[in-house]
XYZ file of C-alpha atoms in Angstrom:
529
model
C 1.810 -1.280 -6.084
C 0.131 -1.608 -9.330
C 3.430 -2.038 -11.404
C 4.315 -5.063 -9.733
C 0.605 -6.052 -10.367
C 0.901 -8.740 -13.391
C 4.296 -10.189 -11.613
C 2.743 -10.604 -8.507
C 0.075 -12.469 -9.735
C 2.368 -14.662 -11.750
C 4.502 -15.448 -8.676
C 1.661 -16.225 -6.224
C 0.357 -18.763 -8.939
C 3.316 -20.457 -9.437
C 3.834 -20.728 -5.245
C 0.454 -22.256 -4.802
C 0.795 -24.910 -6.776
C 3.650 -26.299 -4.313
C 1.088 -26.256 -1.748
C -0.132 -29.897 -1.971
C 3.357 -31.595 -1.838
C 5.098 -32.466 1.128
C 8.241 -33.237 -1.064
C 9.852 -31.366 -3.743
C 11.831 -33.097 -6.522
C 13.720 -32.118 -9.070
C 11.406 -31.739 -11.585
C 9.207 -29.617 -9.275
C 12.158 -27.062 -8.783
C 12.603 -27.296 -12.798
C 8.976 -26.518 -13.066
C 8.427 -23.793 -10.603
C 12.321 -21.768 -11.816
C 10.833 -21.998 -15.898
C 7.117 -20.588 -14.287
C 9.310 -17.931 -12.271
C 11.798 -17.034 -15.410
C 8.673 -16.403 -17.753
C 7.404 -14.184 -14.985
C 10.586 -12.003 -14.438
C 10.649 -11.653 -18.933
C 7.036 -10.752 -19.373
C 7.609 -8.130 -16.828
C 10.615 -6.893 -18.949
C 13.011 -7.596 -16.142
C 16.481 -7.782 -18.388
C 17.686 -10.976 -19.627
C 21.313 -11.149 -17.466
C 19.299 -10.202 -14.187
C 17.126 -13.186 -15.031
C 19.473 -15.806 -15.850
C 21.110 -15.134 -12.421
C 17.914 -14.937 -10.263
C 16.661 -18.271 -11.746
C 20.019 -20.325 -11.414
C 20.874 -19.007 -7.773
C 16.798 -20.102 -6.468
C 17.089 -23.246 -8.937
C 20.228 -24.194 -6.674
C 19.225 -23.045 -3.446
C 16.165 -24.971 -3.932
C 17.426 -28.503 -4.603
C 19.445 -28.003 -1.793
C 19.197 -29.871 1.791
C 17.844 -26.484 3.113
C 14.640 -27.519 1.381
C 14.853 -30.786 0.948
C 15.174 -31.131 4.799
C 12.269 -28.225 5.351
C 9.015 -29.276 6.974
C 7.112 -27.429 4.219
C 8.630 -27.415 1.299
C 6.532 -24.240 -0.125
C 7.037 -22.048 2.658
C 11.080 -22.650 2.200
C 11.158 -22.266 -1.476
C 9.139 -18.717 -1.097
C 11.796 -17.641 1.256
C 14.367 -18.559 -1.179
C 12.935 -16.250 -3.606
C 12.042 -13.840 -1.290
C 15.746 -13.323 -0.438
C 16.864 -13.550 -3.629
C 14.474 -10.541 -4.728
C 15.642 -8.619 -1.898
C 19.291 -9.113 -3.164
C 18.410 -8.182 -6.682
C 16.855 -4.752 -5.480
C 19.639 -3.721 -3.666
C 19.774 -5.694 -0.446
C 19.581 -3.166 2.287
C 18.464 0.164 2.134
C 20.558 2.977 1.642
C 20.012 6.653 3.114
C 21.290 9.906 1.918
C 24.700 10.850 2.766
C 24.734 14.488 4.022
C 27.546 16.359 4.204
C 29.236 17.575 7.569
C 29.436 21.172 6.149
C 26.291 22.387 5.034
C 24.833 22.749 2.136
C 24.338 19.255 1.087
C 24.313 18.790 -2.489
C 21.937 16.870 -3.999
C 21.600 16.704 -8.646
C 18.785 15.346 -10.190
C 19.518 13.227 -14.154
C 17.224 11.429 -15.992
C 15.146 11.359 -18.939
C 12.715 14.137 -19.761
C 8.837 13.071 -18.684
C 10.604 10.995 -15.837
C 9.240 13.185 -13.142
C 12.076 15.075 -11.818
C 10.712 18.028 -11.071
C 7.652 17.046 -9.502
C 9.863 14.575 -7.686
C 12.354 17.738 -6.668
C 9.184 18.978 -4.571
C 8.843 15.130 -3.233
C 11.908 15.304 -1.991
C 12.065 18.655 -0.648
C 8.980 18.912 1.309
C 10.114 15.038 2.744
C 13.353 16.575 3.600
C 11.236 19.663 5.511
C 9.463 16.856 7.600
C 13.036 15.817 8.753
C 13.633 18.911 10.040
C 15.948 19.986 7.092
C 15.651 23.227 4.961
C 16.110 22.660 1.426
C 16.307 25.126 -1.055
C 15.175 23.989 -5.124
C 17.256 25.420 -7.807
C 16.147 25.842 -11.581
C 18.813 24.562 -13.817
C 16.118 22.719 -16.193
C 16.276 26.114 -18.562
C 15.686 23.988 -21.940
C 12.027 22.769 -21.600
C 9.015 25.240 -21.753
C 7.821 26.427 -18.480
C 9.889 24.350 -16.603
C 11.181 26.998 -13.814
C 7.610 27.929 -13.751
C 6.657 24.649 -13.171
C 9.815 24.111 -10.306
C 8.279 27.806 -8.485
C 4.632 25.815 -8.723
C 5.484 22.751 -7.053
C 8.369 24.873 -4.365
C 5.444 26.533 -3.339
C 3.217 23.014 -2.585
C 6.551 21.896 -0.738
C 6.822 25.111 1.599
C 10.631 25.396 -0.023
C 12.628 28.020 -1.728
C 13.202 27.937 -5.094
C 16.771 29.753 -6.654
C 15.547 30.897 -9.781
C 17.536 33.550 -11.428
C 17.250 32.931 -15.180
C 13.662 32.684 -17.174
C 14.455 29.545 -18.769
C 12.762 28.645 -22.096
C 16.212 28.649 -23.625
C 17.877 31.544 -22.296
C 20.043 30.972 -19.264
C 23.227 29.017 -18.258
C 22.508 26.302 -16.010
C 25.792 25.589 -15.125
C 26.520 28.908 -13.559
C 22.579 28.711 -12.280
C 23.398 25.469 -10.008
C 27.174 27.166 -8.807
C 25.438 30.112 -8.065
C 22.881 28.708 -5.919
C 25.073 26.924 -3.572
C 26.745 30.105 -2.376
C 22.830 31.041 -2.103
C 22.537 28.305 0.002
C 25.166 29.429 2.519
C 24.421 32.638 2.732
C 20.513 32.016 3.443
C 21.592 28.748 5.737
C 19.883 26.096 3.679
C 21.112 22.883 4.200
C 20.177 20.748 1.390
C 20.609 22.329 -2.264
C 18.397 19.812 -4.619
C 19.033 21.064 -8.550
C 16.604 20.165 -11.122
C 18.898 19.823 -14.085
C 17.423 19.195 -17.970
C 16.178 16.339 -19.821
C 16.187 15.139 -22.966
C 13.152 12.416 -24.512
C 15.983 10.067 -25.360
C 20.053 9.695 -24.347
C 22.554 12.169 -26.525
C 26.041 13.735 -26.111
C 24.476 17.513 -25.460
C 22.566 16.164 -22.114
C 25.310 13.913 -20.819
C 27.814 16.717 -21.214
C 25.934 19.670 -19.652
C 24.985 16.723 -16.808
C 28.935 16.014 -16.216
C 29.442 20.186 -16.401
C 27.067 20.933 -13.781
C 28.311 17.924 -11.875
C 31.937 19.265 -12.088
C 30.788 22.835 -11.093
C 29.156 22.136 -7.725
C 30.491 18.447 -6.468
C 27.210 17.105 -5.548
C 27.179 15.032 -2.225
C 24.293 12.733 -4.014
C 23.640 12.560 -7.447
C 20.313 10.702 -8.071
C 19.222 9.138 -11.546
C 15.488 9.352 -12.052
C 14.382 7.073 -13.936
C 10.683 6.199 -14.929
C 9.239 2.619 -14.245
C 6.742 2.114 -16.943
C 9.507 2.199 -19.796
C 10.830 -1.068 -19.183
C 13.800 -3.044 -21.136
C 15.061 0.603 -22.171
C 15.635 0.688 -18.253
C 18.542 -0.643 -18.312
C 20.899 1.100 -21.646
C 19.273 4.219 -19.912
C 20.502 3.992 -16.902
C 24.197 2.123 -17.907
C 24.342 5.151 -20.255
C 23.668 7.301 -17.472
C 26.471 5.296 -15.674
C 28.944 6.071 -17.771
C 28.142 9.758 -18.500
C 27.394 10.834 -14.941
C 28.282 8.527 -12.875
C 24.830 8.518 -10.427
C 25.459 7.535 -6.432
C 21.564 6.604 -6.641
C 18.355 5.285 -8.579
C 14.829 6.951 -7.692
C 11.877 4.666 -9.091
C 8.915 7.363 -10.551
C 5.345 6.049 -11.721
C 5.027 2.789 -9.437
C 1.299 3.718 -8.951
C 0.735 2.758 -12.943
C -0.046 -0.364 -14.963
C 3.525 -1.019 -16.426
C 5.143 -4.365 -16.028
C 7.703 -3.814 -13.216
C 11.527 -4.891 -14.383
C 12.744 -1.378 -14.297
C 12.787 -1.864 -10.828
C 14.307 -5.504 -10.902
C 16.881 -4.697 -13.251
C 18.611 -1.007 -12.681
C 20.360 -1.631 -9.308
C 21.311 -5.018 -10.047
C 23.039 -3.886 -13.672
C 24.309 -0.972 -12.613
C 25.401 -1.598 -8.820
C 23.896 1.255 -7.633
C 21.039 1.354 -4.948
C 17.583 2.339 -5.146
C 17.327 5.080 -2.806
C 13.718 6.414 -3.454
C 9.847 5.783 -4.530
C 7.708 7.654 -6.354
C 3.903 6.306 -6.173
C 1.508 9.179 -7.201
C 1.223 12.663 -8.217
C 0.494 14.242 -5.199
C 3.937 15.563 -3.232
C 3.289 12.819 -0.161
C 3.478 9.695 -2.427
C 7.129 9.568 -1.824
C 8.842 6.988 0.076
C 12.077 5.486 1.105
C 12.982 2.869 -0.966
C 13.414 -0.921 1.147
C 14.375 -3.858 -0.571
C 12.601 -6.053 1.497
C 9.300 -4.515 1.832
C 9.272 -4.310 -1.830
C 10.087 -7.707 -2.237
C 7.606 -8.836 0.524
C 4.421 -6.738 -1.968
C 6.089 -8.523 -5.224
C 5.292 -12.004 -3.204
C 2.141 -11.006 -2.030
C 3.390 -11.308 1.416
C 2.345 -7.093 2.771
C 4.203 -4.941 4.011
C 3.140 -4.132 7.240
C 5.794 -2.181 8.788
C 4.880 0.797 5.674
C 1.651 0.615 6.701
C 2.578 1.089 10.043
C 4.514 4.269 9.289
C 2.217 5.427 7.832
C -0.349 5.271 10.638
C 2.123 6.662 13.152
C 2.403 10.211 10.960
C -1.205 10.309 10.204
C -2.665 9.169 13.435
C -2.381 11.484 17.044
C -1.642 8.908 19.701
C -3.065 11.392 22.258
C -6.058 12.184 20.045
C -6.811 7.978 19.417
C -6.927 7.745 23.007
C -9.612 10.058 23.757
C -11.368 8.436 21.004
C -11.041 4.931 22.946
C -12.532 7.077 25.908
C -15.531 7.979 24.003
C -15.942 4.887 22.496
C -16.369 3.240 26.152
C -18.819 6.102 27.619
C -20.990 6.130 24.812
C -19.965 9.592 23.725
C -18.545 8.763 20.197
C -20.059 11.586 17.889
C -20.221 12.139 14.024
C -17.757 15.019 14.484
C -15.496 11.906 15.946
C -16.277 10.233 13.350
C -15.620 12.885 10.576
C -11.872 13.726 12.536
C -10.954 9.874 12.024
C -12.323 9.730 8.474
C -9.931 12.359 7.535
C -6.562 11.049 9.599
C -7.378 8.445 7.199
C -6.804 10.146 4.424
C -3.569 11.973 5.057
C -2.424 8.281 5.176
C -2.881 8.377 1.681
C -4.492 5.823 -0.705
C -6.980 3.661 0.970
C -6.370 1.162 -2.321
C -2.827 1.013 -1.599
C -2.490 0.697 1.999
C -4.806 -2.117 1.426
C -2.492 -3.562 -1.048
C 0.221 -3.475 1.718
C -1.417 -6.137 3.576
C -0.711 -10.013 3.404
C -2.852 -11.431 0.682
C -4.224 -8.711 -0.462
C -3.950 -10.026 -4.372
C -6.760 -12.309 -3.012
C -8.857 -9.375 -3.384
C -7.847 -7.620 -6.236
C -11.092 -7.311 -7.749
C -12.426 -5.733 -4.792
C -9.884 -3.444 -4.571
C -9.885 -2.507 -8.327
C -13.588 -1.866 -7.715
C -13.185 0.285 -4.549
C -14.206 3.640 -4.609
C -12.450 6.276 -2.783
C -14.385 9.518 -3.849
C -16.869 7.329 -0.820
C -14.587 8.770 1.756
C -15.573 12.234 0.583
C -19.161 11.644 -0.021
C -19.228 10.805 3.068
C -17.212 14.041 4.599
C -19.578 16.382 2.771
C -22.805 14.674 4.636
C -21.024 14.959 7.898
C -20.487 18.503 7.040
C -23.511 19.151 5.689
C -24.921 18.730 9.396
C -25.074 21.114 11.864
C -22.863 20.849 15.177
C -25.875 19.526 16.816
C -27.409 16.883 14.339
C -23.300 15.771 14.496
C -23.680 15.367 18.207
C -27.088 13.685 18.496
C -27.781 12.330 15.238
C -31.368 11.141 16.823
C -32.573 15.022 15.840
C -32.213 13.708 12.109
C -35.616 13.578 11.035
C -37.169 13.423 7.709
C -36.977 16.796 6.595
C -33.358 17.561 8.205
C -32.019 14.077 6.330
C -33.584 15.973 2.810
C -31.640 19.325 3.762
C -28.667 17.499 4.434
C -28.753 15.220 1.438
C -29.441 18.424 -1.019
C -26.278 20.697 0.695
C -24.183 17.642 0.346
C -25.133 16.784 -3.348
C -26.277 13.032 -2.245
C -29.513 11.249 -2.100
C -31.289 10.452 1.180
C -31.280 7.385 0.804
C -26.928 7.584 1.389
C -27.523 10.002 4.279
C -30.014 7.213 5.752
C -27.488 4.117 5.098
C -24.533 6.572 6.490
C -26.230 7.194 9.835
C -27.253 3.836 9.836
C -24.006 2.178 9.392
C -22.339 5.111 11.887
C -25.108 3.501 14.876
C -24.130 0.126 14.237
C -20.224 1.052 14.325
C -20.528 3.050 17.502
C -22.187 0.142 19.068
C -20.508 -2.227 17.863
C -17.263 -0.649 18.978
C -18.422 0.394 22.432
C -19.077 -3.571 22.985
C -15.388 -4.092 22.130
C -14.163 -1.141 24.323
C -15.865 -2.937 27.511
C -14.072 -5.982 26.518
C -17.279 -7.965 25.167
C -18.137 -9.030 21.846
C -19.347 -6.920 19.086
C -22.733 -8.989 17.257
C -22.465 -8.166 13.246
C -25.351 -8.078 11.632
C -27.467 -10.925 11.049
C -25.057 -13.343 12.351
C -25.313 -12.358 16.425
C -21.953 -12.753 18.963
C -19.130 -13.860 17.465
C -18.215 -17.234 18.418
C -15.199 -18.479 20.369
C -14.340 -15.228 21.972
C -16.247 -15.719 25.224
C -18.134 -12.809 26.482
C -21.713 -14.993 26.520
C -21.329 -15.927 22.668
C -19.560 -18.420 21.215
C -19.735 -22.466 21.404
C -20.826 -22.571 25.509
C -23.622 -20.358 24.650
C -24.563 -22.732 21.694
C -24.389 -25.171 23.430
C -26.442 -23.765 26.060
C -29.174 -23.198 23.720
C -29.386 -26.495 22.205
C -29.690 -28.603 25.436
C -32.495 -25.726 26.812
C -34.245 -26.510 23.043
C -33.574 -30.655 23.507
C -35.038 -30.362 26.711
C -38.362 -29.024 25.636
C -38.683 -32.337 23.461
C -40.379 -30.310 20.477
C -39.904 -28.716 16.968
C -40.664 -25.526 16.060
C -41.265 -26.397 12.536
C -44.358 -25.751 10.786
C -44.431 -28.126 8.647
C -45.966 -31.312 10.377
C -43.916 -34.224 8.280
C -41.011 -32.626 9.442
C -41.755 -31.948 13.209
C -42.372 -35.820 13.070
C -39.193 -36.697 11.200
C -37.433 -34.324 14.053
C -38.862 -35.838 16.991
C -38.582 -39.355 15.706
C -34.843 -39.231 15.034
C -34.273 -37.215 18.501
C -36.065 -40.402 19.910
C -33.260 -42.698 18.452
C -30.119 -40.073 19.650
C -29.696 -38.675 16.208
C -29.542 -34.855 15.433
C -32.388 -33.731 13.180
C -30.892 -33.214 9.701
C -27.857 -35.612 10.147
C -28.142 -38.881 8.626
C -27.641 -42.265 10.518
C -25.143 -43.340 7.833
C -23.121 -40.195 7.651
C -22.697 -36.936 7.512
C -22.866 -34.672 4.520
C -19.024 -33.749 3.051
C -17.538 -36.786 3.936
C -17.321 -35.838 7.564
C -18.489 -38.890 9.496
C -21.846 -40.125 10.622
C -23.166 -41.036 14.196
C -20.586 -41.062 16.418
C -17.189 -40.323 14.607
C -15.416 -37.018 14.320
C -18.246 -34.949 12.570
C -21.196 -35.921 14.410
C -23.689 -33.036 15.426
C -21.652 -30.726 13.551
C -23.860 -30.269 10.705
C -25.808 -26.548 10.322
C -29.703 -26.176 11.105
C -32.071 -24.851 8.967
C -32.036 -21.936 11.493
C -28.295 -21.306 11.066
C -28.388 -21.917 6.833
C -31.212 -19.718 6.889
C -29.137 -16.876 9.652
C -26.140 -17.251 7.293
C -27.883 -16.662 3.825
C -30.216 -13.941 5.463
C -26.013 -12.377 6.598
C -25.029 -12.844 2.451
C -27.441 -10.926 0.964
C -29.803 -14.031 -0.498
């Protein structure tokens, strides 16, 4: 996530440096807590939470756990791994429903924290659980605000209760008691109400908060709070505490630049979990909130079983299987191709399910420089086709690839490089189907993975070229130099005293291990050069 961006960063940094010793001492703990406690401040994570974090890994860490470890690193990453976890909450906590319907759930927080966009969130997640929520419209202070709760009930496929106009005129305490004998009598289960904000913390929102509270006895009462506004995090949220009294903390705006202690501080200050995550604007970038996925992406470490979720609701096992079919047989169209491109995207973000794998800082400039509008470039070519260019994409000559590239609003040169990379998928995938191995471009069979590529095959290949006794080489001084050294058992291009890096000469561990011409020249030909 891109708030934990700068942290992450930090963190990994500090980590690698431990690397290269096989022995920590105590003024390598001392080093790596002061790198990790300027970290945790410059992303705004509060002072108390960071005093604590630094002295429990700072202990842990000159401790015979680690001391004892066989890599040091690895042991001191867990520490703080744990200790992250811990900090956000330790395990994760569900929503408590109650056993007589409706379940109540209220909705606090600052105004511009996202509450009711986040009320449709949570609805239409709630729908996919096989609940039926109904959205009620007790924000009657800010302009347009029931208008803006009917808006985003309607993207949810929910109800919304909405008896008063808002703008000022309406009771909202009376609105949210009103709505739960709604509920009952139109068998909703879950009531979620949208109460008001304010842009900073006062007496008049806290009061008509505790009021509406007191009126319909929520079951959960969740604090929204925003995750770019830092330090203030936590006197919101304590404030908020004290006022309310929330059961829960819901984290809006992880998808943007901010710093990240918002996160690291509220449910450590205040005691209360983090129940929920808000990463976009659209109504499916809402997720459960787990402590130790989230602490796994803040140590670069992925989260794999998110991504993994995410595949199984996107992706039809029965329909992947056919797929696998028609990769084997050969019968793997663009219309294929074009239903996979788009499970892809009801996964959501390419970028971030990216960023949920292991390492993925490594490639952050790639990934800041990713494009996803290419995904639906690419959908309008495929669909600027007709259902039998899709099928036999041979038929695409010149003049069809023109049509094609004008409906779609591309150039024909990206039609051409589309089709082209589509063939060399299809093969390439049909290879792996049958259980050989898939040649990338410019570089031939993968090695090591059997299937006639790979070291035997090399090897093959070199003893057939020995045993000729020439040099392809055009150049005459070095066909001689080739031969002659072949004549005294050394490798062309590896030098009697030693090889290049350091790796041995003539007989030791790197002998005949150095790259041909022909391979330097395969592998730069493969990079572009």
């Amino acid at each position: 996530m891109a708030t934990f961006g700068t942290l992450s960063d930090r963190l990994t940094q500090t980590f690698s440096a431990l690397r290269t010793k096989g022995k920590l001492s105590p003024a390598d703990v001392d080093k790596t807590v002061r790198e990790i406690r300027r970290a945790l401040l410059d992303a705004d994570v509060a002072l108390p939470v960071v005093k604590e974090f630094t002295s429990t890994v700072r202990e842990r860490a000159l401790a015979d756990e680690v001391n004892r470890a066989l890599n040091p690193a690895q042991q001191v990453v867990q520490i703080v791994n744990e200790e992250l976890v811990a900090i956000l909450g330790g395990e994760q906590r569900r929503l408590e429903f109650a056993k007589n319907p409706p379940t109540v759930i209220m909705l606090a927080g600052l105004q511009g924290a996202g509450k009711t966009t986040l009320a449709g969130k949570l609805a239409k997640w709630l729908k996919g659980q096989g609940h039926t929520p109904l959205l009620v419209a007790a924000d009657l202070q800010r302009p347009n605000a029931v208008t803006q709760l009917q808006v985003v009930g309607e993207q949810a496929g929910a109800a919304v209760f909405a008896p008063e106009p808002g703008n000022g005129v309406g009771d909202p305490v009376k609105v949210a008691k009103d709505a739960v004998q709604h509920a009952r009598t139109r068998l909703h289960d879950v009531v979620i109400v949208d109460t008001a904000g304010r842009l900073g913390v006062d007496a008049e929102l806290m009061k008509q908060a505790a009021s509406i509270r007191k009126a319909v006895d929520p079951d959960e009462v969740l604090f929204v709070i925003d995750a770019m506004i830092g330090q203030d995090a936590v006197a919101t949220a304590q404030a908020f505490q004290e006022g309310v009294d929330f059961t829960g903390v819901v984290l809006s705006k992880l998808d943007g630049d901010a710093r990240g202690g918002a996160a690291l501080s509220v449910a450590s200050v205040t005691g209360r979990p983090i129940m929920f995550a808000s990463t976009g604007e659209g109504l499916d970038d809402f997720e459960p909130f787990h402590p130790d996925r989230m602490a796994s992406r803040i140590l670069d470490l992925g989260d794999i079983l998110s991504l993994i979720e995410q595949a199984q609701k996107a992706f039809d096992q029965e329909e992947a299987q056919k797929v696998a079919e028609k990769f084997a047989t050969d019968s793997f169209t663009l219309e294929d191709f074009l239903a996979q491109m788009q499970q892809l995207k009801k996964m959501g973000s390419i970028k971030g399910m990216l960023g949920m794998l292991p390492g993925a800082r490594g490639m952050r400039e790639q990934l800041d420089n990713f494009d996803e509008s290419e995904l639906t470039r690419t959908e309008a070519i495929i669909q600027s086709m007709t259902p039998a260019e899709r099928r036999m994409p041979k038929l695409l000559n010149g003049s069809r690839r023109l049509r094609i590239a004008r409906g779609s609003g591309t150039t024909v040169t990206e039609v051409n490089a589309l089709v082209n990379r589509f063939e060399q998928a299809a093969k390439m995938m049909k290879t792996v189907a049958k259980g050989g191995v898939p040649n990338v471009p410019g570089m031939g069979p993968i090695p090591g993975m059997g299937g006639g590529g790979g070291a035997a095959s090399a090897r093959k290949a070199a003893a057939k070229k020995k045993g000729k006794g020439g040099s392809k080489s055009g150049n005459p001084a070095k066909r001689a130099a080739e031969q002659a050294a072949r004549a005294q058992g050394v490798r062309p291009g590896v030098a009697a005293g030693g090889a290049g890096f350091g790796l041995g000469g003539v007989g030791g561990a790197g002998a005949g291990t150095e790259p041909t011409a022909e391979e330097l020249a395969a592998l730069q030909k493969f990079l572009g050069r």
